[in-house]
């Protein structure tokens, strides 16, 4: 009877075990309780049988919208209730029962839209978040914020997971000179990157290689982005993960010492398309530049996957739909992650050039056909309208 009771936590949620070698990792973000639930996506993740699932933020939406312009934090009991409800979601329950789960927060599970270091409930938020992940003895309790790292598997087949806390130490997003990680987290990150895995996965809520986009989704502060690139230039084998933007895409930055892939998976219950409708095609397929894109922006519900074949060194990175089918697949290898990339001509250009050139190209693609259609209509009217 007592042994049975002791076993319960292990039966219902698999614990992190760093002695395991990982070859399949899944991840996702943006799970809203007010949207139609999508338990299927959790079943699909489970069926894909990952060794580890990583939350990239916004696992719950703990903030309450205020006239569409701002949000305020909800009380702690209803906040906890959101996590409890998610834990009761049958799809998530099954995932939790069969797969190791970890994660980091972004703004909405931190407790406030676009939240930064000044959020007053960050201690309470941390307690609730670690309770949600069932990390009673978490290493993260030893410091402020929720950054953490794990190294799974032995040398030769090791994957290091670095979880970045992009909220607790972040200066306000409008502070252009601001810092995204805070001094302690930077020191820690530098140490972690000095001691990488064969593959190192750096996971956080915000998109990283998105500096030059005209539509300013939230992002790393410019100086912090450059500081991160400086560290990544000394560390081969890194893949970045991000969420937040309610779409999926796979980016590849070839402007540094090693190719830096970034997989963005966002939108388990809602995407920019389900929120804004076809209007979102204008930014997603038009205005937002594609400097680092390896493929399209994905506006369907999605989760992301990385699969490593340790025998060949091949790596498959994918964005998948609620059924688990590929929406986009990109292949690389450990060899490629450790080699000098072939630089794109855009690397030499300034950020302003990149985004302006993109806007100009988009005008040519969209505005010219529209102008032509207008002229054709005018000619037609002129020819056939008697009143003319
Ligand atoms: C907390 O918020 C919920 C929902 O907004 C509300 O129903 C509940 O009464 C609140 N509880 C307290 C203690 O204020
Ligand atoms: C969890 O897994 C165990 C065996 O691995 C099984 O007996 C149990 O029914 C599962 N629970 C849920 C909620 O899926």
mmCIF file with all atom_site columns, N, CA and C in Angstrom, residues 186 208-209 224-234 240 253 256 260 292:
data_model
loop_
_atom_site.group_PDB
_atom_site.id
_atom_site.type_symbol
_atom_site.label_atom_id
_atom_site.label_alt_id
_atom_site.label_comp_id
_atom_site.label_asym_id
_atom_site.label_entity_id
_atom_site.label_seq_id
_atom_site.pdbx_PDB_ins_code
_atom_site.Cartn_x
_atom_site.Cartn_y
_atom_site.Cartn_z
_atom_site.occupancy
_atom_site.B_iso_or_equiv
_atom_site.pdbx_formal_charge
_atom_site.auth_seq_id
_atom_site.auth_comp_id
_atom_site.auth_asym_id
_atom_site.auth_atom_id
_atom_site.pdbx_PDB_model_num
ATOM 1  N N  . UNK A 1 186 ? 23.517 36.082 -17.458 1.00 0.00 ? 186 UNK A N  1
ATOM 2  C CA . UNK A 1 186 ? 24.558 36.133 -18.499 1.00 0.00 ? 186 UNK A CA 1
ATOM 3  C C  . UNK A 1 186 ? 25.782 35.349 -18.061 1.00 0.00 ? 186 UNK A C  1
ATOM 4  N N  . UNK A 1 208 ? 14.695 35.081 -31.683 1.00 0.00 ? 208 UNK A N  1
ATOM 5  C CA . UNK A 1 208 ? 16.039 35.639 -31.519 1.00 0.00 ? 208 UNK A CA 1
ATOM 6  C C  . UNK A 1 208 ? 16.535 36.282 -32.813 1.00 0.00 ? 208 UNK A C  1
ATOM 7  N N  . UNK A 1 209 ? 16.454 35.547 -33.922 1.00 0.00 ? 209 UNK A N  1
ATOM 8  C CA . UNK A 1 209 ? 16.949 36.097 -35.194 1.00 0.00 ? 209 UNK A CA 1
ATOM 9  C C  . UNK A 1 209 ? 15.852 36.855 -35.932 1.00 0.00 ? 209 UNK A C  1
ATOM 10 N N  . UNK A 1 224 ? 21.664 42.666 -26.322 1.00 0.00 ? 224 UNK A N  1
ATOM 11 C CA . UNK A 1 224 ? 21.674 41.307 -25.781 1.00 0.00 ? 224 UNK A CA 1
ATOM 12 C C  . UNK A 1 224 ? 21.755 40.288 -26.914 1.00 0.00 ? 224 UNK A C  1
ATOM 13 N N  . UNK A 1 225 ? 21.087 40.599 -28.027 1.00 0.00 ? 225 UNK A N  1
ATOM 14 C CA . UNK A 1 225 ? 21.160 39.732 -29.206 1.00 0.00 ? 225 UNK A CA 1
ATOM 15 C C  . UNK A 1 225 ? 22.606 39.633 -29.683 1.00 0.00 ? 225 UNK A C  1
ATOM 16 N N  . UNK A 1 226 ? 23.283 40.789 -29.737 1.00 0.00 ? 226 UNK A N  1
ATOM 17 C CA . UNK A 1 226 ? 24.675 40.774 -30.201 1.00 0.00 ? 226 UNK A CA 1
ATOM 18 C C  . UNK A 1 226 ? 25.586 40.040 -29.222 1.00 0.00 ? 226 UNK A C  1
ATOM 19 N N  . UNK A 1 227 ? 25.289 40.218 -27.944 1.00 0.00 ? 227 UNK A N  1
ATOM 20 C CA . UNK A 1 227 ? 26.083 39.528 -26.914 1.00 0.00 ? 227 UNK A CA 1
ATOM 21 C C  . UNK A 1 227 ? 25.886 38.006 -27.030 1.00 0.00 ? 227 UNK A C  1
ATOM 22 N N  . UNK A 1 228 ? 24.651 37.603 -27.308 1.00 0.00 ? 228 UNK A N  1
ATOM 23 C CA . UNK A 1 228 ? 24.379 36.172 -27.464 1.00 0.00 ? 228 UNK A CA 1
ATOM 24 C C  . UNK A 1 228 ? 25.137 35.635 -28.682 1.00 0.00 ? 228 UNK A C  1
ATOM 25 N N  . UNK A 1 229 ? 25.104 36.372 -29.801 1.00 0.00 ? 229 UNK A N  1
ATOM 26 C CA . UNK A 1 229 ? 25.823 35.932 -31.003 1.00 0.00 ? 229 UNK A CA 1
ATOM 27 C C  . UNK A 1 229 ? 27.315 35.800 -30.699 1.00 0.00 ? 229 UNK A C  1
ATOM 28 N N  . UNK A 1 230 ? 27.850 36.741 -29.919 1.00 0.00 ? 230 UNK A N  1
ATOM 29 C CA . UNK A 1 230 ? 29.265 36.689 -29.539 1.00 0.00 ? 230 UNK A CA 1
ATOM 30 C C  . UNK A 1 230 ? 29.567 35.367 -28.813 1.00 0.00 ? 230 UNK A C  1
ATOM 31 N N  . UNK A 1 231 ? 28.662 34.969 -27.916 1.00 0.00 ? 231 UNK A N  1
ATOM 32 C CA . UNK A 1 231 ? 28.865 33.696 -27.196 1.00 0.00 ? 231 UNK A CA 1
ATOM 33 C C  . UNK A 1 231 ? 28.685 32.503 -28.135 1.00 0.00 ? 231 UNK A C  1
ATOM 34 N N  . UNK A 1 232 ? 27.691 32.591 -29.033 1.00 0.00 ? 232 UNK A N  1
ATOM 35 C CA . UNK A 1 232 ? 27.431 31.464 -29.936 1.00 0.00 ? 232 UNK A CA 1
ATOM 36 C C  . UNK A 1 232 ? 28.559 31.296 -30.955 1.00 0.00 ? 232 UNK A C  1
ATOM 37 N N  . UNK A 1 233 ? 29.283 32.377 -31.214 1.00 0.00 ? 233 UNK A N  1
ATOM 38 C CA . UNK A 1 233 ? 30.410 32.287 -32.145 1.00 0.00 ? 233 UNK A CA 1
ATOM 39 C C  . UNK A 1 233 ? 31.553 31.458 -31.577 1.00 0.00 ? 233 UNK A C  1
ATOM 40 N N  . UNK A 1 234 ? 31.520 31.227 -30.261 1.00 0.00 ? 234 UNK A N  1
ATOM 41 C CA . UNK A 1 234 ? 32.556 30.405 -29.627 1.00 0.00 ? 234 UNK A CA 1
ATOM 42 C C  . UNK A 1 234 ? 32.062 28.988 -29.361 1.00 0.00 ? 234 UNK A C  1
ATOM 43 N N  . UNK A 1 240 ? 18.626 26.931 -31.676 1.00 0.00 ? 240 UNK A N  1
ATOM 44 C CA . UNK A 1 240 ? 17.773 27.788 -30.847 1.00 0.00 ? 240 UNK A CA 1
ATOM 45 C C  . UNK A 1 240 ? 16.310 27.396 -30.994 1.00 0.00 ? 240 UNK A C  1
ATOM 46 N N  . UNK A 1 253 ? 20.563 31.309 -39.580 1.00 0.00 ? 253 UNK A N  1
ATOM 47 C CA . UNK A 1 253 ? 21.453 32.459 -39.651 1.00 0.00 ? 253 UNK A CA 1
ATOM 48 C C  . UNK A 1 253 ? 22.832 31.940 -40.085 1.00 0.00 ? 253 UNK A C  1
ATOM 49 N N  . UNK A 1 256 ? 27.305 33.924 -39.039 1.00 0.00 ? 256 UNK A N  1
ATOM 50 C CA . UNK A 1 256 ? 28.214 33.798 -37.896 1.00 0.00 ? 256 UNK A CA 1
ATOM 51 C C  . UNK A 1 256 ? 29.207 32.661 -38.142 1.00 0.00 ? 256 UNK A C  1
ATOM 52 N N  . UNK A 1 260 ? 23.446 28.964 -37.418 1.00 0.00 ? 260 UNK A N  1
ATOM 53 C CA . UNK A 1 260 ? 22.584 28.992 -36.231 1.00 0.00 ? 260 UNK A CA 1
ATOM 54 C C  . UNK A 1 260 ? 21.144 28.791 -36.675 1.00 0.00 ? 260 UNK A C  1
ATOM 55 N N  . UNK A 1 292 ? 16.198 35.179 -42.784 1.00 0.00 ? 292 UNK A N  1
ATOM 56 C CA . UNK A 1 292 ? 16.787 33.915 -42.324 1.00 0.00 ? 292 UNK A CA 1
ATOM 57 C C  . UNK A 1 292 ? 15.871 32.710 -42.546 1.00 0.00 ? 292 UNK A C  1
#
